[in-house]
Backbone as JSON Lines, residues from 0, in Angstrom:
{"i":0,"aa":"M","n":[81.06,34.35,147.49],"ca":[80.33,34.53,146.24],"c":[80.7,33.4,145.29]}
{"i":1,"aa":"T","n":[79.72,32.74,144.79],"ca":[80.0,31.6,143.93],"c":[80.13,32.06,142.49]}
{"i":2,"aa":"T","n":[80.78,31.2,141.68],"ca":[80.93,31.5,140.26],"c":[79.57,31.64,139.59]}
{"i":3,"aa":"R","n":[78.57,30.9,140.1],"ca":[77.23,30.93,139.51],"c":[76.64,32.34,139.52]}
{"i":4,"aa":"N","n":[76.97,33.15,140.52],"ca":[76.43,34.49,140.63],"c":[77.26,35.55,139.89]}
{"i":5,"aa":"W","n":[78.39,35.15,139.37],"ca":[79.27,36.11,138.71],"c":[78.58,36.81,137.55]}
{"i":6,"aa":"H","n":[77.78,36.09,136.78],"ca":[77.1,36.68,135.63],"c":[76.13,37.77,136.05]}
{"i":7,"aa":"D","n":[75.55,37.64,137.22],"ca":[74.67,38.69,137.73],"c":[75.48,39.9,138.18]}
{"i":8,"aa":"I","n":[76.59,39.64,138.84],"ca":[77.43,40.73,139.37],"c":[77.94,41.63,138.25]}
{"i":9,"aa":"I","n":[78.37,41.03,137.15],"ca":[79.05,41.82,136.12],"c":[78.11,42.59,135.21]}
{"i":10,"aa":"R","n":[76.81,42.47,135.43],"ca":[75.86,43.2,134.59],"c":[75.64,44.63,135.06]}
{"i":11,"aa":"D","n":[75.98,44.92,136.31],"ca":[75.68,46.21,136.91],"c":[76.92,46.76,137.6]}
{"i":12,"aa":"E","n":[77.37,47.94,137.18],"ca":[78.62,48.48,137.72],"c":[78.53,48.77,139.22]}
{"i":13,"aa":"T","n":[77.38,49.23,139.66],"ca":[77.21,49.49,141.1],"c":[77.3,48.19,141.89]}
{"i":14,"aa":"G","n":[76.62,47.15,141.39],"ca":[76.68,45.85,142.05],"c":[78.08,45.28,142.02]}
{"i":15,"aa":"F","n":[78.79,45.52,140.93],"ca":[80.16,45.04,140.81],"c":[81.06,45.73,141.83]}
{"i":16,"aa":"R","n":[80.9,47.04,141.95],"ca":[81.69,47.78,142.93],"c":[81.37,47.31,144.35]}
{"i":17,"aa":"D","n":[80.09,47.06,144.61],"ca":[79.71,46.56,145.93],"c":[80.37,45.21,146.21]}
{"i":18,"aa":"F","n":[80.42,44.37,145.17],"ca":[81.06,43.07,145.33],"c":[82.54,43.23,145.65]}
{"i":19,"aa":"V","n":[83.23,44.09,144.9],"ca":[84.65,44.32,145.17],"c":[84.84,44.86,146.58]}
{"i":20,"aa":"N","n":[83.92,45.73,147.01],"ca":[84.03,46.32,148.34],"c":[83.91,45.29,149.46]}
{"i":21,"aa":"T","n":[83.26,44.16,149.18],"ca":[83.17,43.12,150.21],"c":[84.55,42.51,150.48]}
{"i":22,"aa":"H","n":[85.47,42.69,149.55],"ca":[86.83,42.15,149.71],"c":[87.85,43.26,149.97]}
{"i":23,"aa":"L","n":[87.37,44.44,150.31],"ca":[88.24,45.61,150.4],"c":[89.36,45.44,151.43]}
{"i":24,"aa":"D","n":[89.04,44.92,152.6],"ca":[90.07,44.78,153.64],"c":[91.18,43.83,153.18]}
{"i":25,"aa":"V","n":[90.78,42.72,152.57],"ca":[91.77,41.74,152.09],"c":[92.61,42.36,150.97]}
{"i":26,"aa":"L","n":[91.97,43.03,150.04],"ca":[92.69,43.63,148.92],"c":[93.65,44.72,149.4]}
{"i":27,"aa":"R","n":[93.2,45.52,150.34],"ca":[94.07,46.58,150.88],"c":[95.33,45.98,151.49]}
{"i":28,"aa":"E","n":[95.16,44.93,152.26],"ca":[96.31,44.3,152.89],"c":[97.26,43.7,151.85]}
{"i":29,"aa":"R","n":[96.71,43.08,150.82],"ca":[97.54,42.49,149.77],"c":[98.25,43.57,148.95]}
{"i":30,"aa":"I","n":[97.56,44.65,148.67],"ca":[98.19,45.77,147.95],"c":[99.32,46.35,148.79]}
{"i":31,"aa":"R","n":[99.07,46.53,150.09],"ca":[100.08,47.08,150.99],"c":[101.34,46.2,150.98]}
{"i":32,"aa":"H","n":[101.12,44.9,150.99],"ca":[102.26,43.98,150.97],"c":[103.05,44.12,149.67]}
{"i":33,"aa":"E","n":[102.34,44.2,148.54],"ca":[103.02,44.34,147.25],"c":[103.8,45.65,147.17]}
{"i":34,"aa":"L","n":[103.21,46.74,147.63],"ca":[103.88,48.03,147.59],"c":[105.11,48.02,148.49]}
{"i":35,"aa":"N","n":[105.0,47.42,149.67],"ca":[106.15,47.33,150.57],"c":[107.29,46.58,149.92]}
{"i":36,"aa":"W","n":[106.95,45.51,149.18],"ca":[108.0,44.75,148.5],"c":[108.68,45.61,147.43]}
{"i":37,"aa":"H","n":[107.9,46.35,146.67],"ca":[108.5,47.19,145.62],"c":[109.36,48.29,146.22]}
{"i":38,"aa":"V","n":[108.95,48.85,147.35],"ca":[109.78,49.85,148.03],"c":[111.07,49.2,148.52]}
{"i":39,"aa":"G","n":[110.95,48.04,149.16],"ca":[112.12,47.33,149.65],"c":[113.08,46.9,148.56]}
{"i":40,"aa":"S","n":[112.52,46.65,147.36],"ca":[113.34,46.23,146.22],"c":[113.93,47.4,145.45]}
{"i":41,"aa":"G","n":[113.55,48.6,145.83],"ca":[114.08,49.79,145.16],"c":[113.32,50.18,143.9]}
{"i":42,"aa":"N","n":[112.2,49.51,143.63],"ca":[111.41,49.86,142.44],"c":[110.58,51.11,142.65]}
{"i":43,"aa":"L","n":[110.25,51.42,143.91],"ca":[109.44,52.57,144.26],"c":[110.1,53.34,145.4]}
{"i":44,"aa":"E","n":[109.85,54.65,145.42],"ca":[110.2,55.44,146.59],"c":[109.09,55.26,147.63]}
{"i":45,"aa":"D","n":[109.43,55.36,148.89],"ca":[108.44,55.24,149.94],"c":[107.38,56.32,149.78]}
{"i":46,"aa":"G","n":[106.11,55.91,149.73],"ca":[105.01,56.86,149.58],"c":[104.73,57.3,148.15]}
{"i":47,"aa":"E","n":[105.49,56.78,147.21],"ca":[105.33,57.2,145.81],"c":[104.02,56.7,145.21]}
{"i":48,"aa":"L","n":[103.54,55.58,145.7],"ca":[102.29,54.99,145.21],"c":[101.48,54.55,146.42]}
{"i":49,"aa":"S","n":[100.2,54.93,146.44],"ca":[99.37,54.63,147.61],"c":[98.44,53.45,147.34]}
{"i":50,"aa":"V","n":[97.96,52.87,148.43],"ca":[97.0,51.78,148.34],"c":[95.76,52.25,147.59]}
{"i":51,"aa":"D","n":[95.29,53.46,147.89],"ca":[94.07,53.96,147.25],"c":[94.25,54.16,145.74]}
{"i":52,"aa":"E","n":[95.44,54.58,145.32],"ca":[95.71,54.71,143.89],"c":[95.61,53.36,143.2]}
{"i":53,"aa":"V","n":[96.17,52.34,143.83],"ca":[96.1,51.01,143.25],"c":[94.65,50.53,143.21]}
{"i":54,"aa":"L","n":[93.91,50.75,144.29],"ca":[92.51,50.33,144.33],"c":[91.69,51.0,143.24]}
{"i":55,"aa":"D","n":[91.9,52.29,143.04],"ca":[91.16,53.01,142.0],"c":[91.41,52.38,140.63]}
{"i":56,"aa":"E","n":[92.7,52.11,140.34],"ca":[93.03,51.5,139.06],"c":[92.51,50.08,138.97]}
{"i":57,"aa":"L","n":[92.52,49.37,140.09],"ca":[92.01,47.99,140.11],"c":[90.52,47.97,139.78]}
{"i":58,"aa":"Y","n":[89.74,48.89,140.36],"ca":[88.31,48.98,140.03],"c":[88.11,49.15,138.53]}
{"i":59,"aa":"I","n":[88.85,50.08,137.95],"ca":[88.71,50.38,136.53],"c":[89.07,49.16,135.69]}
{"i":60,"aa":"R","n":[90.22,48.55,136.02],"ca":[90.69,47.4,135.24],"c":[89.78,46.19,135.41]}
{"i":61,"aa":"A","n":[89.32,45.97,136.64],"ca":[88.47,44.8,136.9],"c":[87.13,44.93,136.18]}
{"i":62,"aa":"W","n":[86.56,46.11,136.19],"ca":[85.29,46.31,135.49],"c":[85.47,46.1,133.99]}
{"i":63,"aa":"A","n":[86.57,46.62,133.44],"ca":[86.83,46.48,132.01],"c":[87.06,45.02,131.61]}
{"i":64,"aa":"D","n":[87.7,44.24,132.51],"ca":[88.08,42.86,132.2],"c":[87.13,41.82,132.78]}
{"i":65,"aa":"R","n":[86.03,42.26,133.38],"ca":[85.18,41.35,134.17],"c":[84.7,40.14,133.38]}
{"i":66,"aa":"R","n":[84.46,40.29,132.09],"ca":[83.95,39.17,131.3],"c":[85.05,38.19,130.91]}
{"i":67,"aa":"R","n":[86.28,38.52,131.24],"ca":[87.4,37.65,130.87],"c":[87.88,36.81,132.04]}
{"i":68,"aa":"K","n":[87.22,36.89,133.19],"ca":[87.62,36.06,134.32],"c":[87.43,34.59,133.95]}
{"i":69,"aa":"P","n":[88.47,33.77,134.13],"ca":[88.3,32.34,133.84],"c":[87.15,31.76,134.66]}
{"i":70,"aa":"A","n":[86.36,30.91,134.03],"ca":[85.12,30.41,134.65],"c":[85.36,29.72,135.98]}
{"i":71,"aa":"D","n":[86.47,28.98,136.1],"ca":[86.67,28.26,137.34],"c":[87.72,28.89,138.25]}
{"i":72,"aa":"M","n":[87.95,30.19,138.08],"ca":[88.79,30.92,139.02],"c":[87.89,31.71,139.95]}
{"i":73,"aa":"A","n":[88.1,31.57,141.25],"ca":[87.3,32.29,142.22],"c":[87.47,33.8,142.04]}
{"i":74,"aa":"P","n":[86.41,34.58,142.22],"ca":[86.51,36.02,142.01],"c":[87.62,36.7,142.81]}
{"i":75,"aa":"L","n":[87.8,36.32,144.09],"ca":[88.85,36.97,144.87],"c":[90.23,36.59,144.34]}
{"i":76,"aa":"A","n":[90.41,35.36,143.9],"ca":[91.68,34.96,143.3],"c":[91.94,35.77,142.03]}
{"i":77,"aa":"W","n":[90.89,35.96,141.24],"ca":[91.01,36.75,140.01],"c":[91.38,38.19,140.34]}
{"i":78,"aa":"L","n":[90.71,38.78,141.32],"ca":[91.02,40.15,141.72],"c":[92.45,40.27,142.24]}
{"i":79,"aa":"T","n":[92.91,39.26,142.97],"ca":[94.27,39.29,143.5],"c":[95.29,39.21,142.38]}
{"i":80,"aa":"G","n":[95.07,38.32,141.43],"ca":[95.98,38.23,140.29],"c":[96.01,39.53,139.5]}
{"i":81,"aa":"L","n":[94.83,40.1,139.28],"ca":[94.75,41.37,138.55],"c":[95.42,42.48,139.34]}
{"i":82,"aa":"M","n":[95.28,42.45,140.65],"ca":[95.92,43.45,141.5],"c":[97.43,43.44,141.32]}
{"i":83,"aa":"T","n":[98.04,42.24,141.26],"ca":[99.49,42.19,141.09],"c":[99.91,42.81,139.77]}
{"i":84,"aa":"R","n":[99.09,42.62,138.75],"ca":[99.39,43.21,137.45],"c":[99.26,44.73,137.5]}
{"i":85,"aa":"V","n":[98.2,45.22,138.15],"ca":[97.99,46.66,138.28],"c":[99.17,47.3,139.01]}
{"i":86,"aa":"V","n":[99.62,46.66,140.09],"ca":[100.76,47.22,140.83],"c":[101.99,47.31,139.94]}
{"i":87,"aa":"W","n":[102.3,46.22,139.21],"ca":[103.46,46.25,138.32],"c":[103.33,47.35,137.27]}
{"i":88,"aa":"D","n":[102.15,47.5,136.68],"ca":[101.95,48.53,135.67],"c":[102.17,49.93,136.25]}
{"i":89,"aa":"L","n":[101.62,50.18,137.43],"ca":[101.77,51.49,138.06],"c":[103.21,51.76,138.47]}
{"i":90,"aa":"V","n":[103.9,50.72,138.93],"ca":[105.32,50.87,139.28],"c":[106.11,51.26,138.04]}
{"i":91,"aa":"R","n":[105.85,50.59,136.94],"ca":[106.57,50.9,135.69],"c":[106.28,52.32,135.24]}
{"i":92,"aa":"Q","n":[105.02,52.76,135.38],"ca":[104.67,54.14,135.01],"c":[105.41,55.15,135.88]}
{"i":93,"aa":"R","n":[105.47,54.88,137.19],"ca":[106.17,55.79,138.1],"c":[107.65,55.86,137.76]}
{"i":94,"aa":"Q","n":[108.24,54.71,137.47],"ca":[109.67,54.71,137.15],"c":[109.93,55.42,135.83]}
{"i":95,"aa":"A","n":[109.07,55.2,134.85],"ca":[109.25,55.85,133.56],"c":[109.13,57.37,133.71]}
{"i":96,"aa":"S","n":[108.17,57.8,134.52],"ca":[107.98,59.22,134.75],"c":[109.15,59.82,135.51]}
{"i":97,"aa":"R","n":[109.63,59.11,136.53],"ca":[110.73,59.59,137.36],"c":[112.02,59.7,136.55]}
{"i":98,"aa":"N","n":[112.19,58.77,135.61],"ca":[113.43,58.72,134.82],"c":[113.26,59.22,133.4]}
{"i":99,"aa":"S","n":[112.22,60.0,133.17],"ca":[111.9,60.4,131.79],"c":[113.01,61.19,131.13]}
{"i":100,"aa":"E","n":[113.84,61.86,131.91],"ca":[114.92,62.65,131.33],"c":[116.25,61.91,131.37]}
{"i":101,"aa":"S","n":[116.22,60.67,131.85],"ca":[117.45,59.9,131.96],"c":[117.55,58.9,130.81]}
{"i":102,"aa":"L","n":[118.75,58.67,130.36],"ca":[118.98,57.67,129.31],"c":[119.2,56.29,129.91]}
{"i":103,"aa":"E","n":[119.25,56.21,131.25],"ca":[119.53,54.95,131.92],"c":[118.35,54.54,132.79]}
{"i":104,"aa":"Q","n":[117.19,54.46,132.19],"ca":[116.0,54.06,132.93],"c":[116.14,52.62,133.42]}
{"i":105,"aa":"V","n":[115.67,52.38,134.63],"ca":[115.63,51.03,135.18],"c":[114.18,50.73,135.5]}
{"i":106,"aa":"I","n":[113.53,50.0,134.61],"ca":[112.13,49.67,134.79],"c":[112.02,48.19,135.14]}
{"i":107,"aa":"P","n":[111.26,47.86,136.18],"ca":[111.19,46.44,136.58],"c":[110.7,45.55,135.46]}
{"i":108,"aa":"D","n":[111.33,44.39,135.37],"ca":[110.98,43.43,134.34],"c":[109.79,42.6,134.81]}
{"i":109,"aa":"D","n":[108.64,42.8,134.17],"ca":[107.45,42.04,134.56],"c":[107.12,40.97,133.53]}
{"i":110,"aa":"S","n":[108.07,40.67,132.67],"ca":[107.78,39.7,131.61],"c":[107.54,38.3,132.16]}
{"i":111,"aa":"F","n":[107.94,38.08,133.4],"ca":[107.71,36.76,134.01],"c":[106.25,36.58,134.41]}
{"i":112,"aa":"I","n":[105.47,37.64,134.36],"ca":[104.06,37.53,134.74],"c":[103.17,37.39,133.51]}
{"i":113,"aa":"Y","n":[103.35,38.23,132.51],"ca":[102.47,38.2,131.35],"c":[103.12,38.98,130.22]}
{"i":114,"aa":"D","n":[102.64,38.74,129.03],"ca":[103.2,39.42,127.87],"c":[102.3,40.52,127.33]}
{"i":115,"aa":"D","n":[101.0,40.28,127.31],"ca":[100.09,41.27,126.75],"c":[98.68,41.02,127.27]}
{"i":116,"aa":"E","n":[97.76,41.92,126.91],"ca":[96.38,41.83,127.39],"c":[95.74,40.49,127.07]}
{"i":117,"aa":"E","n":[95.86,40.05,125.84],"ca":[95.14,38.86,125.4],"c":[95.66,37.59,126.06]}
{"i":118,"aa":"S","n":[96.95,37.56,126.36],"ca":[97.51,36.32,126.9],"c":[97.56,36.3,128.42]}
{"i":119,"aa":"F","n":[97.17,37.39,129.08],"ca":[97.31,37.46,130.53],"c":[96.56,36.34,131.24]}
{"i":120,"aa":"W","n":[95.35,36.02,130.78],"ca":[94.56,35.01,131.48],"c":[94.57,33.66,130.77]}
{"i":121,"aa":"E","n":[95.63,33.37,130.01],"ca":[95.75,32.03,129.46],"c":[95.69,31.03,130.6]}
{"i":122,"aa":"W","n":[95.07,29.92,130.36],"ca":[94.68,29.01,131.43],"c":[95.42,27.7,131.33]}
{"i":123,"aa":"Y","n":[96.21,27.38,132.33],"ca":[96.94,26.13,132.34],"c":[96.28,25.17,133.32]}
{"i":124,"aa":"Q","n":[95.89,24.0,132.86],"ca":[95.25,23.02,133.72],"c":[95.82,21.62,133.48]}
{"i":125,"aa":"P","n":[97.06,21.4,133.86],"ca":[97.65,20.08,133.65],"c":[96.93,19.02,134.48]}
{"i":126,"aa":"D","n":[97.12,17.77,134.09],"ca":[96.41,16.67,134.74],"c":[96.82,16.46,136.19]}
{"i":127,"aa":"D","n":[98.06,16.86,136.56],"ca":[98.56,16.53,137.89],"c":[98.35,17.66,138.9]}
{"i":128,"aa":"V","n":[97.34,18.51,138.69],"ca":[97.13,19.66,139.57],"c":[96.91,19.25,141.01]}
{"i":129,"aa":"E","n":[96.1,18.23,141.25],"ca":[95.81,17.82,142.63],"c":[97.05,17.25,143.31]}
{"i":130,"aa":"K","n":[97.82,16.47,142.58],"ca":[99.04,15.87,143.14],"c":[100.03,16.96,143.56]}
{"i":131,"aa":"L","n":[100.26,17.93,142.69],"ca":[101.22,18.98,143.02],"c":[100.71,19.85,144.16]}
{"i":132,"aa":"E","n":[99.42,20.15,144.16],"ca":[98.85,20.95,145.25],"c":[98.97,20.22,146.58]}
{"i":133,"aa":"D","n":[98.73,18.9,146.56],"ca":[98.86,18.11,147.78],"c":[100.29,18.11,148.3]}
{"i":134,"aa":"E","n":[101.27,18.06,147.39],"ca":[102.67,18.07,147.8],"c":[103.02,19.39,148.46]}
{"i":135,"aa":"L","n":[102.49,20.49,147.94],"ca":[102.75,21.78,148.56],"c":[102.07,21.88,149.92]}
{"i":136,"aa":"A","n":[100.86,21.33,150.01],"ca":[100.09,21.42,151.26],"c":[100.74,20.62,152.37]}
{"i":137,"aa":"A","n":[101.51,19.59,152.02],"ca":[102.09,18.71,153.02],"c":[103.04,19.44,153.95]}
{"i":138,"aa":"D","n":[103.75,20.43,153.42],"ca":[104.68,21.18,154.29],"c":[104.43,22.68,154.18]}
{"i":139,"aa":"Q","n":[103.16,23.06,154.08],"ca":[102.8,24.48,153.94],"c":[103.13,25.25,155.21]}
{"i":140,"aa":"P","n":[103.93,26.32,155.08],"ca":[104.23,27.14,156.26],"c":[103.03,28.01,156.62]}
{"i":141,"aa":"S","n":[103.04,28.57,157.81],"ca":[101.95,29.45,158.21],"c":[102.05,30.78,157.47]}
{"i":142,"aa":"V","n":[100.93,31.46,157.37],"ca":[100.9,32.77,156.72],"c":[101.84,33.72,157.44]}
{"i":143,"aa":"E","n":[101.87,33.64,158.78],"ca":[102.74,34.52,159.56],"c":[104.21,34.27,159.25]}
{"i":144,"aa":"D","n":[104.59,33.0,159.11],"ca":[105.98,32.67,158.8],"c":[106.36,33.17,157.4]}
{"i":145,"aa":"V","n":[105.43,33.03,156.46],"ca":[105.7,33.49,155.09],"c":[105.86,35.01,155.07]}
{"i":146,"aa":"A","n":[104.94,35.72,155.71],"ca":[105.0,37.18,155.74],"c":[106.3,37.67,156.37]}
{"i":147,"aa":"A","n":[106.68,37.05,157.48],"ca":[107.91,37.45,158.16],"c":[109.14,37.17,157.31]}
{"i":148,"aa":"A","n":[109.16,36.0,156.68],"ca":[110.32,35.62,155.85],"c":[110.45,36.54,154.64]}
{"i":149,"aa":"L","n":[109.33,36.9,154.02],"ca":[109.38,37.77,152.86],"c":[109.87,39.17,153.22]}
{"i":150,"aa":"E","n":[109.6,39.6,154.45],"ca":[110.07,40.91,154.89],"c":[111.56,40.91,155.19]}
{"i":151,"aa":"Q","n":[112.09,39.75,155.61],"ca":[113.47,39.69,156.07],"c":[114.47,39.33,154.97]}
{"i":152,"aa":"R","n":[114.02,38.6,153.96],"ca":[114.96,38.14,152.94],"c":[114.41,38.41,151.55]}
{"i":153,"aa":"S","n":[115.33,38.59,150.6],"ca":[114.91,38.85,149.23],"c":[114.88,37.56,148.42]}
{"i":154,"aa":"L","n":[114.09,37.57,147.37],"ca":[113.94,36.44,146.45],"c":[113.91,36.99,145.04]}
{"i":155,"aa":"P","n":[114.26,36.18,144.05],"ca":[114.02,36.58,142.67],"c":[112.52,36.86,142.48]}
{"i":156,"aa":"A","n":[112.2,37.85,141.68],"ca":[110.8,38.29,141.55],"c":[109.82,37.17,141.23]}
{"i":157,"aa":"P","n":[110.12,36.26,140.29],"ca":[109.14,35.2,140.0],"c":[108.87,34.29,141.19]}
{"i":158,"aa":"A","n":[109.92,33.89,141.91],"ca":[109.74,33.02,143.06],"c":[108.99,33.73,144.16]}
{"i":159,"aa":"R","n":[109.3,35.0,144.36],"ca":[108.63,35.78,145.39],"c":[107.14,35.93,145.08]}
{"i":160,"aa":"L","n":[106.79,36.21,143.82],"ca":[105.38,36.37,143.46],"c":[104.63,35.05,143.59]}
{"i":161,"aa":"A","n":[105.24,33.96,143.15],"ca":[104.58,32.66,143.26],"c":[104.32,32.32,144.72]}
{"i":162,"aa":"L","n":[105.3,32.55,145.59],"ca":[105.13,32.26,147.01],"c":[104.06,33.16,147.62]}
{"i":163,"aa":"A","n":[104.09,34.44,147.3],"ca":[103.1,35.36,147.86],"c":[101.69,34.97,147.42]}
{"i":164,"aa":"L","n":[101.52,34.68,146.15],"ca":[100.18,34.34,145.65],"c":[99.68,33.04,146.28]}
{"i":165,"aa":"H","n":[100.56,32.04,146.39],"ca":[100.11,30.74,146.89],"c":[100.04,30.67,148.42]}
{"i":166,"aa":"D","n":[101.13,31.03,149.08],"ca":[101.2,30.81,150.53],"c":[100.68,31.99,151.34]}
{"i":167,"aa":"L","n":[100.82,33.2,150.8],"ca":[100.39,34.38,151.56],"c":[98.95,34.75,151.23]}
{"i":168,"aa":"Y","n":[98.59,34.71,149.94],"ca":[97.26,35.13,149.51],"c":[96.31,33.95,149.29]}
{"i":169,"aa":"A","n":[96.81,32.75,149.48],"ca":[96.0,31.52,149.45],"c":[95.33,31.25,148.11]}
{"i":170,"aa":"L","n":[95.98,31.59,147.0],"ca":[95.47,31.2,145.69],"c":[95.84,29.75,145.42]}
{"i":171,"aa":"A","n":[94.96,29.04,144.76],"ca":[95.26,27.67,144.34],"c":[96.42,27.69,143.36]}
{"i":172,"aa":"L","n":[97.16,26.6,143.31],"ca":[98.34,26.54,142.45],"c":[97.98,26.83,140.99]}
{"i":173,"aa":"R","n":[96.86,26.29,140.53],"ca":[96.47,26.53,139.13],"c":[96.15,28.0,138.89]}
{"i":174,"aa":"D","n":[95.63,28.7,139.92],"ca":[95.35,30.13,139.77],"c":[96.64,30.94,139.75]}
{"i":175,"aa":"V","n":[97.63,30.51,140.52],"ca":[98.94,31.16,140.48],"c":[99.56,30.98,139.09]}
{"i":176,"aa":"A","n":[99.48,29.75,138.57],"ca":[100.02,29.47,137.24],"c":[99.34,30.32,136.18]}
{"i":177,"aa":"A","n":[98.02,30.46,136.27],"ca":[97.28,31.27,135.3],"c":[97.68,32.73,135.4]}
{"i":178,"aa":"T","n":[97.8,33.24,136.63],"ca":[98.18,34.63,136.83],"c":[99.56,34.92,136.28]}
{"i":179,"aa":"M","n":[100.5,34.0,136.5],"ca":[101.88,34.21,136.08],"c":[102.17,33.72,134.66]}
{"i":180,"aa":"R","n":[101.16,33.09,134.05],"ca":[101.32,32.55,132.69],"c":[102.47,31.53,132.65]}
{"i":181,"aa":"R","n":[102.47,30.62,133.6],"ca":[103.48,29.57,133.65],"c":[102.8,28.22,133.74]}
{"i":182,"aa":"E","n":[103.51,27.18,133.29],"ca":[102.99,25.83,133.43],"c":[102.91,25.5,134.92]}
{"i":183,"aa":"L","n":[102.0,24.61,135.24],"ca":[101.74,24.3,136.64],"c":[102.98,23.77,137.36]}
{"i":184,"aa":"R","n":[103.7,22.84,136.74],"ca":[104.88,22.26,137.41],"c":[105.95,23.32,137.62]}
{"i":185,"aa":"E","n":[106.11,24.22,136.69],"ca":[107.08,25.3,136.85],"c":[106.68,26.21,138.01]}
{"i":186,"aa":"T","n":[105.39,26.48,138.14],"ca":[104.9,27.31,139.24],"c":[105.13,26.6,140.57]}
{"i":187,"aa":"W","n":[104.85,25.31,140.6],"ca":[105.09,24.49,141.8],"c":[106.56,24.57,142.21]}
{"i":188,"aa":"Q","n":[107.45,24.48,141.22],"ca":[108.88,24.54,141.51],"c":[109.28,25.91,142.07]}
{"i":189,"aa":"L","n":[108.65,26.97,141.57],"ca":[108.95,28.31,142.08],"c":[108.57,28.43,143.55]}
{"i":190,"aa":"V","n":[107.39,27.9,143.9],"ca":[106.96,27.96,145.3],"c":[107.91,27.16,146.17]}
{"i":191,"aa":"R","n":[108.27,25.95,145.73],"ca":[109.19,25.1,146.5],"c":[110.56,25.79,146.65]}
{"i":192,"aa":"E","n":[111.04,26.36,145.56],"ca":[112.33,27.05,145.59],"c":[112.3,28.23,146.57]}
{"i":193,"aa":"A","n":[111.19,28.97,146.55],"ca":[111.07,30.12,147.45],"c":[111.06,29.67,148.91]}
{"i":194,"aa":"R","n":[110.33,28.6,149.2],"ca":[110.29,28.09,150.58],"c":[111.68,27.65,151.04]}
{"i":195,"aa":"R","n":[112.38,26.94,150.16],"ca":[113.72,26.46,150.53],"c":[114.67,27.64,150.78]}
{"i":196,"aa":"T","n":[114.62,28.62,149.89],"ca":[115.51,29.78,150.02],"c":[115.26,30.53,151.31]}
{"i":197,"aa":"L","n":[113.98,30.66,151.67],"ca":[113.62,31.41,152.88],"c":[113.71,30.55,154.14]}
{"i":198,"aa":"G","n":[113.86,29.21,153.96],"ca":[113.97,28.34,155.11],"c":[112.67,28.19,155.88]}
{"i":199,"aa":"I","n":[111.56,28.15,155.15],"ca":[110.25,28.0,155.81],"c":[109.57,26.73,155.35]}
């Protein structure tokens, strides 16, 4: 689906849902990966949050935010970035609910992704985007190697998210930077750091 058709898609909720459904298999797999990471990191109990729950919330959030998609971000990249935010929000809700009677709540810190609604899709487009993307592409590991490495070893949350978005979910570096609200070179460094740490 090209950006040119986006304006037609967002005028009709049924058409919008149909469009999202064309990416359902990809989104389900990406959601599953994110949930597995949160379970492995101790942020969620196994089975505490389902793929379908995330999808339901993603539909609602995507429809509400549809007019705010950056013009030159591909729709699937936009949905993927929004999905990561939805997962973090739902994880925080589950933890707050689980620990509502405790004075020692441990809620995952998602401040490395975004600060608030208005700033979530701030757009960073430095001049050296092609150069940095080319440098990452020169030694890009396979999707299988990235998936296996992420399952076997832990990473700091920002590096892990940058690597997953870029190498596992195939978002362009500038789309990763926009999703995480980081400058492009900083995002590039996170991906490189994650690859080095995982040895891929």
